[in-house]
CSV table of C-alpha atoms in Angstrom, one decimal:
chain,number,residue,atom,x,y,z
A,29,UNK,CA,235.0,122.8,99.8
A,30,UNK,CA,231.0,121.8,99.4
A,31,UNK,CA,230.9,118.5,97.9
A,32,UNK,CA,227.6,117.1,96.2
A,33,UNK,CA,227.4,113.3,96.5
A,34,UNK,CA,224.1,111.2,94.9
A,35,UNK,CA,223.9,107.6,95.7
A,36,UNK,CA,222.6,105.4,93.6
A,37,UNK,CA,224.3,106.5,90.0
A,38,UNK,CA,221.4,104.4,88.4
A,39,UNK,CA,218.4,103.0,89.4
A,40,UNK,CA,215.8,100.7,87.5
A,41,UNK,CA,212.2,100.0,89.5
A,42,UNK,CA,209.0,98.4,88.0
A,43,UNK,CA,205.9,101.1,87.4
A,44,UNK,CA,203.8,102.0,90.7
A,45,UNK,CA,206.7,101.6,93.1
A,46,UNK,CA,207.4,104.4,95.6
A,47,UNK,CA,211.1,105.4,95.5
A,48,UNK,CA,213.8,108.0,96.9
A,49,UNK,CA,216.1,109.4,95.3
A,50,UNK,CA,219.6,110.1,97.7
A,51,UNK,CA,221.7,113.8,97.7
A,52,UNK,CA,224.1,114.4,100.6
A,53,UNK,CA,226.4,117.2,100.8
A,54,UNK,CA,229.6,117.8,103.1
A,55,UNK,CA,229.0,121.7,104.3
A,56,UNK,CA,225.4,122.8,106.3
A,57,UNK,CA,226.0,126.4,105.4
A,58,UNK,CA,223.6,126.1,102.3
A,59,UNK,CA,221.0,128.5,101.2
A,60,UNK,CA,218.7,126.4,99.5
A,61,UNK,CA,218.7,122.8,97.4
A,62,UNK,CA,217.1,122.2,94.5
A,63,UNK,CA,216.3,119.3,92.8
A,64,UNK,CA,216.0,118.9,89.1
A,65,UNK,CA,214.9,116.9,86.2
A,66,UNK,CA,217.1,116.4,83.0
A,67,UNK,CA,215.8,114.3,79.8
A,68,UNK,CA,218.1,113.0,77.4
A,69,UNK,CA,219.8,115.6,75.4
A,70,UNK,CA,217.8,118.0,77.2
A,71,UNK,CA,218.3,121.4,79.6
A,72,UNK,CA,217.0,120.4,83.3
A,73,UNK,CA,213.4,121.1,84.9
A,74,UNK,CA,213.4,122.3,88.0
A,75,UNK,CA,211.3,119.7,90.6
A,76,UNK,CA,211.6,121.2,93.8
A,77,UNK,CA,213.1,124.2,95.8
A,78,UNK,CA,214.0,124.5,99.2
A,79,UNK,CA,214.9,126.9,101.2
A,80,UNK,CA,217.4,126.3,104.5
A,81,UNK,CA,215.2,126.9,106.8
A,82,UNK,CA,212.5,124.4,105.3
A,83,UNK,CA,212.4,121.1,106.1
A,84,UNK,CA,210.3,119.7,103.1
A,85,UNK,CA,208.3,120.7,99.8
A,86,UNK,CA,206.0,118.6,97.9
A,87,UNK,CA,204.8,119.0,94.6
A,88,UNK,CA,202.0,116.2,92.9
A,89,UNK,CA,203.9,113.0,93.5
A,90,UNK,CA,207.6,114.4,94.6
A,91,UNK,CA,208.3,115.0,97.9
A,92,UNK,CA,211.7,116.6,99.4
A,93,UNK,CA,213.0,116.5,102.4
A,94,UNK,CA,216.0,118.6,103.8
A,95,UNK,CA,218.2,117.9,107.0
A,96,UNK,CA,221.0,120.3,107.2
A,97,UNK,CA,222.4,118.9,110.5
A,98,UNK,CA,223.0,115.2,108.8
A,99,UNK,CA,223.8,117.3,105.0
A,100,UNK,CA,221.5,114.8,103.6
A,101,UNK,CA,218.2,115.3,101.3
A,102,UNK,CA,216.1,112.9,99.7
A,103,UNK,CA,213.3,113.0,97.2
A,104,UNK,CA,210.4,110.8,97.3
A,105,UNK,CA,208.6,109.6,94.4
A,106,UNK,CA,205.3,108.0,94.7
A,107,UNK,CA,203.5,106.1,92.6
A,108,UNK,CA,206.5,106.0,89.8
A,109,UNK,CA,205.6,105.8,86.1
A,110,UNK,CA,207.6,105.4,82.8
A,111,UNK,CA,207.5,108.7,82.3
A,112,UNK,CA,209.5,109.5,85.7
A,113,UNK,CA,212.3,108.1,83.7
A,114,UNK,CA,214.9,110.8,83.5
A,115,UNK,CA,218.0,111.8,85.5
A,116,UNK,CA,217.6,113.5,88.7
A,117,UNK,CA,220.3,116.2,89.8
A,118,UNK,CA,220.5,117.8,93.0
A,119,UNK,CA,222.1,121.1,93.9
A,120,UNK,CA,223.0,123.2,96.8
A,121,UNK,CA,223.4,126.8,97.1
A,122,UNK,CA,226.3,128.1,98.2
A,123,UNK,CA,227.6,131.7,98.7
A,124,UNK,CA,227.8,132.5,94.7
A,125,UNK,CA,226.9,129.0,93.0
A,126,UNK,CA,225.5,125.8,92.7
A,127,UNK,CA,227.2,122.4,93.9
A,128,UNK,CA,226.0,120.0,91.9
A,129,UNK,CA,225.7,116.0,92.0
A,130,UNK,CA,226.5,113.8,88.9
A,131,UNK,CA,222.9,112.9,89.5
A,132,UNK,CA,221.0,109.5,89.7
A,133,UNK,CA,219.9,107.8,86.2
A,134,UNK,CA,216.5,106.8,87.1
A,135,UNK,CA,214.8,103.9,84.7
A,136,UNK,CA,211.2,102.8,85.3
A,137,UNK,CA,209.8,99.6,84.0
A,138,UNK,CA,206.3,99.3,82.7
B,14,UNK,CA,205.8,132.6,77.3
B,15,UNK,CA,208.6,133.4,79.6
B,16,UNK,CA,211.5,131.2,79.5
B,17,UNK,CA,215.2,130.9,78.8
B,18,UNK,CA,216.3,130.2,74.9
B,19,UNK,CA,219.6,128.7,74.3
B,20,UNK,CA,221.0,128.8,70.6
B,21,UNK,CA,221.8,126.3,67.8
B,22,UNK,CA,220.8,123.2,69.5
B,23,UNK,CA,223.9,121.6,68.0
B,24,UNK,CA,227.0,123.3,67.2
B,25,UNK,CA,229.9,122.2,64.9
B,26,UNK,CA,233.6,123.7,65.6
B,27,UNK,CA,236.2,123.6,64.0
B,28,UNK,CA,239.7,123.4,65.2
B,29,UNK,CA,241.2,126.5,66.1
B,30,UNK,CA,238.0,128.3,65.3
B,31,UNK,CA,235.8,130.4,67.6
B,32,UNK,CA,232.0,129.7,68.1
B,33,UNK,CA,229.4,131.7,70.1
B,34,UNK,CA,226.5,130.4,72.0
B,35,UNK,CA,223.7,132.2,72.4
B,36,UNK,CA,221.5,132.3,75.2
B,37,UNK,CA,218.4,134.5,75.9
B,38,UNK,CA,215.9,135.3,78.7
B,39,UNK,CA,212.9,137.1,78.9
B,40,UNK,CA,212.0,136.1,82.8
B,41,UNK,CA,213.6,139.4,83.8
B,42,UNK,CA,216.1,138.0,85.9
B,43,UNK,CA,219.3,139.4,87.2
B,44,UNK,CA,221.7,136.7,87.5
B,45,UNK,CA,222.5,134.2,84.3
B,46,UNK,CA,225.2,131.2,84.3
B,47,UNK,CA,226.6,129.3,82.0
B,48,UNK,CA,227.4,125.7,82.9
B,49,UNK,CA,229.4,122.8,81.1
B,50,UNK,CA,227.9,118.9,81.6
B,51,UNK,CA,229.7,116.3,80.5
B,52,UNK,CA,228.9,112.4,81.2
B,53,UNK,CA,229.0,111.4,84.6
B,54,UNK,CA,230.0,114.1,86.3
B,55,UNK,CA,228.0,117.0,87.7
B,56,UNK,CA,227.5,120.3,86.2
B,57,UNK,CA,230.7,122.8,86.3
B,58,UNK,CA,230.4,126.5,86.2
B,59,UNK,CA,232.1,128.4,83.5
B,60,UNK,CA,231.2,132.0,83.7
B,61,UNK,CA,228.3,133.9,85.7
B,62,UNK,CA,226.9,137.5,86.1
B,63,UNK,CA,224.8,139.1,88.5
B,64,UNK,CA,223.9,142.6,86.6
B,65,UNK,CA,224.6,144.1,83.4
B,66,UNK,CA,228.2,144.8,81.8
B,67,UNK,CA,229.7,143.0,84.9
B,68,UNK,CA,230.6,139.1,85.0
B,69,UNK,CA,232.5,136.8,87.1
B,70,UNK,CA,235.1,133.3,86.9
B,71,UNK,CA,233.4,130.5,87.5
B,72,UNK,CA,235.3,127.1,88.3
B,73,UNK,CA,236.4,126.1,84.7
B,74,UNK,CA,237.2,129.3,82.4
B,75,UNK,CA,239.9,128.8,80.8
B,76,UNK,CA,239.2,129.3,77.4
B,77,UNK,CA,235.8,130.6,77.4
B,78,UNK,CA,235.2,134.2,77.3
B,79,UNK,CA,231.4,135.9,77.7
B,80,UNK,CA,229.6,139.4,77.9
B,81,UNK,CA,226.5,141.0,79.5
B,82,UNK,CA,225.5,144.0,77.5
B,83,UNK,CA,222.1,143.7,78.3
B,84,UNK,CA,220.1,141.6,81.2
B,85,UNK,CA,218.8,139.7,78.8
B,86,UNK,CA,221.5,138.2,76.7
B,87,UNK,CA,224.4,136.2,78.3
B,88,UNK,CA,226.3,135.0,75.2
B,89,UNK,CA,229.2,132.3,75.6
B,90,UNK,CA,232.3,132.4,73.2
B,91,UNK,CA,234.3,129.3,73.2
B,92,UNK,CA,237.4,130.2,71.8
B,93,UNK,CA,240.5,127.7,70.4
B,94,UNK,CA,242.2,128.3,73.8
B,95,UNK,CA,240.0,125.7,75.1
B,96,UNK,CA,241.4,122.8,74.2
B,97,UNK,CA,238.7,119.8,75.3
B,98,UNK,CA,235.6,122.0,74.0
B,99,UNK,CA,232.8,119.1,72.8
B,100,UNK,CA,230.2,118.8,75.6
B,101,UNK,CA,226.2,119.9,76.3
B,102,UNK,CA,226.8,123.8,77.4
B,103,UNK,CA,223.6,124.7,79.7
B,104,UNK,CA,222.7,128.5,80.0
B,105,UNK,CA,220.6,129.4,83.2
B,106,UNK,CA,219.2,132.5,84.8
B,107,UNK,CA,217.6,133.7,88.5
B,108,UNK,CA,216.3,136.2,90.7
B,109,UNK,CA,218.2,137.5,93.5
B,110,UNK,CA,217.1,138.4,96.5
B,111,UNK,CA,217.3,141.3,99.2
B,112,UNK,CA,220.8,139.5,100.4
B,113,UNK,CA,221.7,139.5,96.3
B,114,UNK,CA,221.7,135.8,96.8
B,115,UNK,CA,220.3,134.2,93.8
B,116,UNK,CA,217.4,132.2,94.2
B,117,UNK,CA,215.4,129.5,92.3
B,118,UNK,CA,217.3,128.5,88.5
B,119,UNK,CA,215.8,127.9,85.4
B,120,UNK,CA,217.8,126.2,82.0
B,121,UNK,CA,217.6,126.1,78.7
B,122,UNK,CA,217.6,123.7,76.7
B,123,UNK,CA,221.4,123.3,75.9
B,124,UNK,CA,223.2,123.4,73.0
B,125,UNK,CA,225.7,120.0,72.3
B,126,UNK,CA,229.0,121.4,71.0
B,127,UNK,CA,231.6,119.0,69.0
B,128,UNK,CA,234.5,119.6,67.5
B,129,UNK,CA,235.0,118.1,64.4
């Protein structure tokens, strides 16, 4: 059974650091993983999609990276600002549905 | 603009009473979801449907009950039957592709359901 695993649960930086963000899951047979954005109270933004045969996918300031073989993927965040804040979720794609992480509660400082 | 609308935004129940939760999407997308979050823990999957008038289990449906009359409406009933009901319900839809796998998601906004 895919499990969805994001290490830290909370993490609080001061504004301009460069950061990443940890997702590791237990089976390689994925389709894709996604990342996501949630604000408080809100439904999630997706950040990032990729696909299993990709290896990364940037978008501005976010950067993913995917490496089946280790079921790890990480997402880089340059240049972090306040409004980064948010909780990230990752997700993986397996034959029907997503396996999702609890996410990581990101919190940065001006 | 094209996007996914989930509503009320916040939802009273009573006990033993039924509420509905709508969502809508006008992204023309075959496959919608419905998912449950509650604090600290990832999303669950309640109920899911790849095309019209035909849905499928997801992890956690006891108690929840849904239809898919047409591609664009995925409405969510909770009924009494489920007994632990308050928590953010999340509505998303995708493409699928040549495989019928589905591809990227995109959420609503949620609706926050409490029993009171």
């Amino acid at each position: 059974k895919q499990e969805v695993t994001q290490i830290p649960a909370a993490l609080s930086v001061p504004e301009g650091e460069n950061l990443v963000l940890n997702c590791s899951f237990t089976d390689s047979a994925i389709y894709n993983l996604q990342w996501f954005r949630q604000d408080p109270g809100k439904g999630l933004t997706s950040l990032l999609l990729i696909q299993s045969s990709q290896r990364e996918q940037t978008s501005g300031r976010l950067n993913a990276s995917l490496d089946k073989s280790s079921g790890r993927s990480t997402l880089y965040i340059a240049a972090s600002q306040p409004g980064d804040s948010a909780t990230y979720l990752c997700a993986v794609k397996g034959n029907y549905q997503l396996i999702w992480g609890a996410g990581t509660k990101l919190i940065i400082k001006p | 603009d094209g996007g996914i609308t989930q509503s009320p935004k916040y939802l009273f129940r009573k006990e033993g009473q039924n509420v509905t939760l709508s969502c809508e999407q006008n992204l023309n997308h075959d496959a919608m979801y419905w998912y449950r979050q509650d604090p600290g823990q990832g999303l669950r999957l309640i109920y899911y449907s790849q095309i019209v008038n035909d849905f499928q289990k997801g992890d956690i449906a006891e108690g929840y009950s849904v239809s898919r009359e047409k591609k664009e409406s995925f409405p969510l009933t909770v009924t009494s039957a489920q007994k632990n009901p308050t928590a953010f319900y999340l509505c998303a839809s995708s493409t699928m592709d040549r495989a019928r796998v589905s591809t990227e998601a995109f959420f609503g906004q949620g609706t926050r359901l409490t029993v009171v």
